[in-house]
Amino acid sequence: MTATLALQIGITGLVMGLIYMLIALGVTLIFGIMRVVNFVHGELVMLSAFAVYYLSAEWGINFWLALPLAMLVSAFTGILCQKFLFRPLRYDILNCFIIGIGASFAIRSGSWALFGPEPRAIPALVPGVMRIGGAFVSQQRVFTAAVCVVLAVALFLFLQYTRPGKAMRAVEQDPEAALLMGINIENVYVTVFVVSGALAAVGGALLGMLFGVDPEMGAEPLLKSFIIVQIGGMGSILGTVIAGLFIGMSDSITETTLGGELAFIIDFAILMLILIVRPKGLFGYDV
Amino acid sequence: MLIGRRSIAGLAVGLAYTGLSSRAAFAADKEIVVGANVPMSGPAASGGIAAERALTHATEIINKEGIQIGPDRYTLKIAIYDNKYIPAESVTNAEKMLSEGIRYIYSIGSGNSVPIVDKTNAAKALQFSFASGKDHLTGPNLPLSFRSVPTNETAYAIYPWLKTAYPNVKRVAHVNPSDEAGFTESEDRRAQAEKAGFTNVANEYFKRGATDFYPTATRVLTSNPDFIDFGGSIGRDQALGVKALRELGYKGMIMVGYVDPKTFLEIAGPEGAEGALLSNTLIEPQTQVQKDLVDWYIKKYGPPFSAVLYDSWDPIFMLAEAMRKAQSIDPVVVAESLRSLEWAGLFGTMKYGMKSVYKIDCSMTRDIPMGVVKGGKSTYLTTIPWPKGL
Amino acid sequence: MLLEIRALAMEYGTARVLSGVSLNVAEGEIVTLIGANGAGKTSCLRAISGLNPTAAGEIRFAGERIDTIPPRKRLDMGIVHVPEGKRLFPRMTVRENLEIGAFKRRDSAGIAADREAMFARFPILQARQKQRAGSLSGGEQQILAFARGLMARPRLLLVDEPTVGLAPLMVQELSRTMRAIHRDGVAILLVEQNAAMALRLASRGYLLETGRIMAAGPTRELLANDYVRKAYLGL
Ligand SMILES: Nc1ncnc2c1ncn2[C@@H]1O[C@H](COP(=O)(O)OP(=O)(O)OP(=O)(O)O)[C@@H](O)[C@H]1O
Ligand SMILES: [Mg+2]
């Protein structure tokens, strides 16, 4: 393998890892705090991408206005899921999982009917290609990677230093004790879905600019997210960041050197290994 | 949602096959159900939805006149069976259709068409496949299997043309999805390219519906090709593949197919798409029929128009015409009638042929329209005539 | 009366764990609730702070019915529960645990002052303020649980078995702390298995057995009661 090829693999992996991380953060946040595996998250990504597409590409609204609107739509859809899917099931992990899969398929089928068969694309914000050593990367990807880093840091700061962030961590670590501190758990759950939905919306817009928009676009990133969240330890933000980068890199290596089919198999093999050695994932803890 | 339609379909076929109502001259039209085994969800849903829309509209037009056979007037009805682009689902669909008495089947996708073709032929049902395929989908042992769109077969026309049109091209690479369709396309195109005198440097595969194409593109480029054929890739996948190749600095030629030009440009971006050959692709509607079709679509579903729709248009008209000519609705009889039918369709004269390759006339032959992306716009390039004697 | 419980009953599913419990705590008073394992002491406190619903009876605080309002409203009224097993937030720092104790308060100056007061009263917390709560020793954790409760400015502190597993020296220190809190005018309802310590600290006591109050009165009388001496003081 030449140095250029290695560099290319590294750059590709870093960018994809950061994108997967962004989607996975929304999943791990909800799991950590509510012990709910949110299967609908991928559909939030997809619906937000369509929202941004229609608002900006079709109706000519400025992207920077379209994005927050899409974040609102996504956050609102998240709240609907929380109120009408997960709360009635009392956040039971298995029931939520099953109903989530059902809802996800329903949303996807409905989207095919609604949006039609042709995939769309959100125009790139930063066109052009960058050369690093002998390797190439589009400016849009560099921009995307930067946004992912900024959002991960913002999420960390939010959880660490703001009042709602602290309430989230308290509920995550001991819901009953949080109740005794006067924290309104239902409100915290709503905040969690809002934050997670907003992250999904940004993820959808970024994915839509790089890879086009169609009703299936959330499926693969969501599957990757589950692998990442498992490897990192369900609910661990740090674990999700590290596992996201790790899976992005490992995918880039296997897909480039061995071919695309193998990436998922290798992902699952890594997951199996890690779960055997550390059943709670790299940074998981007892719940 | 489909259950209701299916049972109605079964009922209708039951009616069509009992001689009961044929006595009365004033009897209502009899319905022939065409079961559409197509992906309405999953990674290939775009093709299935476009096909459903084309088939449904085509039958509406056919049914205005009806299919007069002796004293009876028949109409066609499309019943949709979603195969999700999963072979096992497709088999279930086929079993259901056959048990419901359906004897005309329209199937999309190789992985969905190959595993059912033995069953449909054994049940004396006529199967149209919009699918890549070779002997396992077409041959004298499968007399009721028709390939309604030239797929990998376009390579028979395109590579000889390429040799004369672009004499500088030497090293050809193939990029395909890692499934039945992709493997078939890859193999056949490689064979035709080598026969035309090109050096084959790579046959690469990606997972259908994959998110990122940088790895696949990086991999292809290590073989140093100067012509990359996206073969059996469809829609978004190949647009993303092309975009990735260009971003990674590839300067050689690219050919895509099974694509809507507008969508391709939108997703690959103007820089990515520039110079790409659009094989077997109608750029803009040329004839009145094509224009009407686009107008109807935009009016009914809104933009964008899906050019994949053209391919699911003519086969159903040809079926109706073959029935009229044969004066029969028996699939075995209709099949022979279909084999000898010459049809003036969207792509000019269309005929089931390729006996020289498959030992039976069963694969669509017609001229191949070629487009190219030039100055950020897709434009008509040429029409490659179907090679004589195939 | 600050806290008045009348004929309280409580159930987990179909299992009744409290019946006919009546109990009072006056403003600024220390009252203890003693009983063997499984008697229902914790359940009683959970009913008061609102973690579990009641099945019958009523709970009043400062004259108002509180048994149907959510825990956070009871907290607003001044009922603070320092639960069994401490229930700290283990992956938050000592300082963060104190801050979250004051979650419902909005006076940031007052909160900061209270935090400094806690640090002055419990120097060990100041020394460990940046450490994760989960990494403290059992005694330190119990102190932090107390301090976290005090950060909410209670009128009534419900304390559930604070001395379990602590060294005698630590038990003494906690007794002193509770006296100090009491001197500040806070009423305390103390649940204890260490009856000797609890009866010395409190002015009145209740004896709970299998969900019923078996004896009640000034601690002097209970300490003199033969049954209590035999069964709970091992004398
Ligand atoms: N969540 C629960 N579900 C069902 N039963 C419970 C639950 N919690 C406690 N119990 C039962 O209720 C009864 C009273 O329990 P409680 O915890 O109130 O006793 P306690 O007096 O605090 O005991 P200890 O001194 O051991 O803490 C016990 O029989 C216990 O088994
Ligand atoms: Mg207890």
Coordinates of N, CA and C in Angstrom, one line a residue, chain A residues 79-182:
Chain A
I79 N -40.6 14.7 19.5 CA -41.5 14.8 20.6 C -42.8 14.0 20.4
L80 N -43.3 14.0 19.1 CA -44.5 13.2 18.8 C -44.2 11.7 19.1
C81 N -43.0 11.2 18.7 CA -42.6 9.8 19.0 C -42.6 9.6 20.4
Q82 N -42.0 10.5 21.2 CA -41.9 10.3 22.6 C -43.3 10.3 23.3
K83 N -44.2 11.2 22.9 CA -45.5 11.3 23.5 C -46.4 10.2 23.1
F84 N -46.3 9.8 21.8 CA -47.4 8.9 21.3 C -46.9 7.5 21.0
L85 N -45.6 7.3 21.0 CA -45.0 5.9 20.8 C -44.5 5.4 22.1
F86 N -43.5 6.1 22.6 CA -42.7 5.5 23.7 C -43.3 5.7 25.1
R87 N -43.9 6.9 25.3 CA -44.5 7.1 26.7 C -45.7 6.1 26.9
P88 N -46.6 5.9 25.9 CA -47.7 4.9 26.2 C -47.1 3.5 26.5
L89 N -45.9 3.2 26.0 CA -45.3 1.9 26.2 C -44.5 1.9 27.5
R90 N -44.5 3.0 28.2 CA -43.8 3.2 29.5 C -42.3 3.0 29.3
Y91 N -41.8 3.4 28.1 CA -40.4 3.3 27.8 C -39.8 1.9 28.0
D92 N -40.7 0.9 27.9 CA -40.2 -0.5 28.0 C -39.2 -0.8 26.8
I93 N -38.1 -1.3 27.1 CA -37.0 -1.3 26.1 C -37.4 -2.2 24.9
L94 N -38.0 -3.4 25.2 CA -38.3 -4.3 24.1 C -39.5 -3.8 23.2
N95 N -40.5 -3.4 23.9 CA -41.7 -2.8 23.2 C -41.4 -1.6 22.4
C96 N -40.6 -0.7 22.9 CA -40.2 0.5 22.2 C -39.4 0.1 21.0
F97 N -38.5 -0.9 21.1 CA -37.7 -1.4 20.0 C -38.6 -1.8 18.9
I98 N -39.5 -2.7 19.2 CA -40.4 -3.3 18.2 C -41.3 -2.2 17.5
I99 N -41.9 -1.4 18.3 CA -42.8 -0.4 17.8 C -42.0 0.6 17.0
G100 N -40.7 0.8 17.4 CA -39.8 1.7 16.6 C -39.5 1.2 15.2
I101 N -39.3 -0.1 15.2 CA -39.0 -0.7 13.8 C -40.2 -0.5 13.0
G102 N -41.4 -0.8 13.5 CA -42.6 -0.7 12.8 C -42.8 0.7 12.3
A103 N -42.7 1.7 13.2 CA -42.9 3.1 12.8 C -41.9 3.5 11.7
S104 N -40.7 3.0 11.9 CA -39.6 3.4 10.9 C -40.0 2.9 9.5
F105 N -40.5 1.6 9.4 CA -40.8 1.1 8.1 C -42.0 1.9 7.5
A106 N -43.0 2.2 8.4 CA -44.2 2.9 8.0 C -43.8 4.3 7.4
I107 N -42.9 5.0 8.1 CA -42.5 6.3 7.7 C -41.8 6.2 6.3
R108 N -40.9 5.1 6.2 CA -40.2 5.0 5.0 C -41.1 4.7 3.8
S109 N -42.0 3.8 4.0 CA -43.0 3.5 2.9 C -43.8 4.7 2.5
G110 N -44.3 5.4 3.5 CA -45.0 6.6 3.3 C -44.2 7.6 2.5
S111 N -42.9 7.7 2.8 CA -42.1 8.7 2.2 C -41.9 8.4 0.7
W112 N -41.8 7.1 0.4 CA -41.6 6.7 -1.0 C -42.9 7.2 -1.8
A113 N -44.0 7.0 -1.2 CA -45.3 7.4 -1.8 C -45.4 8.9 -1.9
L114 N -44.9 9.6 -0.9 CA -45.0 11.0 -0.8 C -44.0 11.7 -1.7
F115 N -42.8 11.3 -1.6 CA -41.7 12.1 -2.3 C -41.4 11.5 -3.7
G116 N -41.9 10.3 -4.0 CA -41.7 9.8 -5.4 C -40.4 9.1 -5.5
P117 N -40.2 8.5 -6.7 CA -39.1 7.5 -6.8 C -37.7 8.2 -7.0
E118 N -37.7 9.4 -7.5 CA -36.4 10.0 -7.9 C -35.6 10.6 -6.7
P119 N -34.4 10.2 -6.4 CA -33.6 10.8 -5.3 C -33.3 12.2 -5.7
R120 N -33.1 13.1 -4.6 CA -32.8 14.5 -4.8 C -31.5 14.8 -4.2
A121 N -31.0 16.0 -4.3 CA -29.8 16.4 -3.7 C -29.9 17.8 -3.1
I122 N -29.4 18.1 -2.0 CA -29.3 19.4 -1.4 C -28.0 20.0 -2.0
P123 N -28.0 21.1 -2.6 CA -26.8 21.7 -3.2 C -25.7 21.9 -2.2
A124 N -24.5 21.6 -2.5 CA -23.4 21.7 -1.6 C -23.2 23.2 -1.2
L125 N -22.8 23.4 0.0 CA -22.5 24.8 0.5 C -21.1 25.2 0.0
V126 N -20.2 24.3 0.1 CA -18.8 24.7 -0.3 C -18.4 23.7 -1.4
P127 N -18.4 24.2 -2.7 CA -18.0 23.3 -3.8 C -16.5 23.3 -3.8
G128 N -16.0 22.4 -4.6 CA -14.6 22.3 -4.8 C -13.9 21.1 -4.1
V129 N -12.7 20.9 -4.5 CA -12.0 19.7 -3.9 C -10.6 20.2 -3.4
M130 N -10.2 19.6 -2.3 CA -9.0 20.0 -1.6 C -8.0 18.8 -1.8
R131 N -6.7 19.2 -2.0 CA -5.7 18.2 -2.1 C -4.8 18.2 -0.9
I132 N -4.7 17.0 -0.3 CA -3.8 16.9 0.9 C -2.8 15.9 0.6
G133 N -1.5 16.3 0.5 CA -0.5 15.3 0.0 C -1.0 14.8 -1.3
G134 N -1.0 13.5 -1.5 CA -1.5 13.0 -2.8 C -2.9 12.7 -2.7
A135 N -3.6 12.9 -1.6 CA -5.0 12.5 -1.4 C -5.9 13.6 -1.7
F136 N -7.2 13.3 -2.0 CA -8.2 14.3 -2.3 C -9.3 14.2 -1.3
V137 N -10.0 15.3 -1.1 CA -11.2 15.3 -0.3 C -12.0 16.6 -0.7
S138 N -13.3 16.4 -0.9 CA -14.1 17.6 -1.3 C -14.2 18.5 -0.2
Q139 N -14.3 19.8 -0.5 CA -14.4 20.9 0.5 C -15.6 20.6 1.4
Q140 N -16.7 20.1 0.7 CA -17.9 19.9 1.4 C -17.7 18.9 2.6
R141 N -16.9 17.9 2.3 CA -16.6 16.9 3.3 C -15.8 17.5 4.5
V142 N -14.9 18.4 4.1 CA -14.1 19.0 5.2 C -15.1 19.8 6.1
F143 N -15.9 20.6 5.4 CA -16.9 21.4 6.1 C -17.8 20.5 7.0
T144 N -18.3 19.4 6.4 CA -19.1 18.5 7.2 C -18.4 18.0 8.4
A145 N -17.1 17.6 8.2 CA -16.4 17.1 9.4 C -16.3 18.1 10.5
A146 N -16.0 19.4 10.0 CA -15.9 20.5 11.0 C -17.2 20.7 11.8
V147 N -18.3 20.6 11.0 CA -19.6 20.8 11.7 C -19.9 19.7 12.7
C148 N -19.5 18.5 12.4 CA -19.7 17.3 13.3 C -18.9 17.5 14.6
V149 N -17.6 18.0 14.4 CA -16.8 18.2 15.6 C -17.4 19.3 16.4
V150 N -17.8 20.4 15.8 CA -18.4 21.5 16.5 C -19.6 21.1 17.3
L151 N -20.5 20.3 16.7 CA -21.7 19.8 17.3 C -21.4 18.9 18.5
A152 N -20.4 18.0 18.3 CA -20.0 17.1 19.4 C -19.6 17.9 20.6
V153 N -18.7 18.9 20.3 CA -18.2 19.7 21.4 C -19.4 20.5 22.1
A154 N -20.3 21.0 21.2 CA -21.4 21.8 21.8 C -22.3 20.9 22.6
L155 N -22.5 19.6 22.2 CA -23.3 18.7 23.0 C -22.6 18.4 24.3
F156 N -21.3 18.3 24.3 CA -20.6 18.0 25.5 C -20.7 19.2 26.5
L157 N -20.5 20.4 25.9 CA -20.6 21.6 26.8 C -22.0 21.7 27.4
F158 N -23.0 21.4 26.5 CA -24.4 21.5 26.9 C -24.7 20.6 28.1
L159 N -24.2 19.4 28.0 CA -24.5 18.4 29.0 C -23.7 18.7 30.3
Q160 N -22.5 19.3 30.1 CA -21.6 19.5 31.2 C -22.0 20.8 32.0
Y161 N -22.4 21.8 31.3 CA -22.5 23.1 32.0 C -23.9 23.8 32.1
T162 N -24.9 23.3 31.3 CA -26.2 24.0 31.3 C -27.1 23.3 32.3
R163 N -28.1 24.0 32.7 CA -29.1 23.4 33.7 C -29.8 22.2 33.1
P164 N -30.4 22.4 31.8 CA -31.1 21.2 31.3 C -30.1 20.1 31.0
G165 N -28.8 20.4 30.7 CA -27.8 19.4 30.5 C -27.5 18.6 31.7
K166 N -27.4 19.3 32.8 CA -27.2 18.6 34.1 C -28.4 17.8 34.5
A167 N -29.6 18.3 34.3 CA -30.8 17.5 34.6 C -30.8 16.2 33.8
M168 N -30.3 16.3 32.6 CA -30.3 15.1 31.7 C -29.3 14.1 32.3
R169 N -28.1 14.6 32.7 CA -27.2 13.6 33.3 C -27.7 13.0 34.6
A170 N -28.4 13.9 35.4 CA -28.9 13.4 36.7 C -29.9 12.2 36.4
V171 N -30.8 12.5 35.4 CA -31.8 11.5 35.1 C -31.2 10.2 34.6
E172 N -30.1 10.4 33.8 CA -29.4 9.3 33.3 C -28.8 8.4 34.4
Q173 N -28.2 9.1 35.4 CA -27.5 8.3 36.4 C -28.4 7.7 37.5
D174 N -29.5 8.4 37.8 CA -30.4 7.9 38.8 C -31.7 8.6 38.7
P175 N -32.7 8.1 37.9 CA -33.9 8.8 37.7 C -34.7 9.1 39.0
E176 N -34.7 8.2 39.9 CA -35.4 8.4 41.1 C -34.8 9.5 42.0
A177 N -33.5 9.5 42.1 CA -32.8 10.5 42.8 C -33.1 11.9 42.1
A178 N -33.1 11.9 40.8 CA -33.4 13.1 40.1 C -34.8 13.6 40.4
L179 N -35.7 12.7 40.5 CA -37.1 13.1 40.9 C -37.0 13.8 42.3
L180 N -36.2 13.2 43.2 CA -36.1 13.8 44.6 C -35.4 15.2 44.5
M181 N -34.7 15.5 43.5 CA -34.1 16.8 43.4 C -35.0 17.8 42.8
G182 N -36.3 17.3 42.5 CA -37.3 18.2 41.9 C -37.2 18.3 40.4

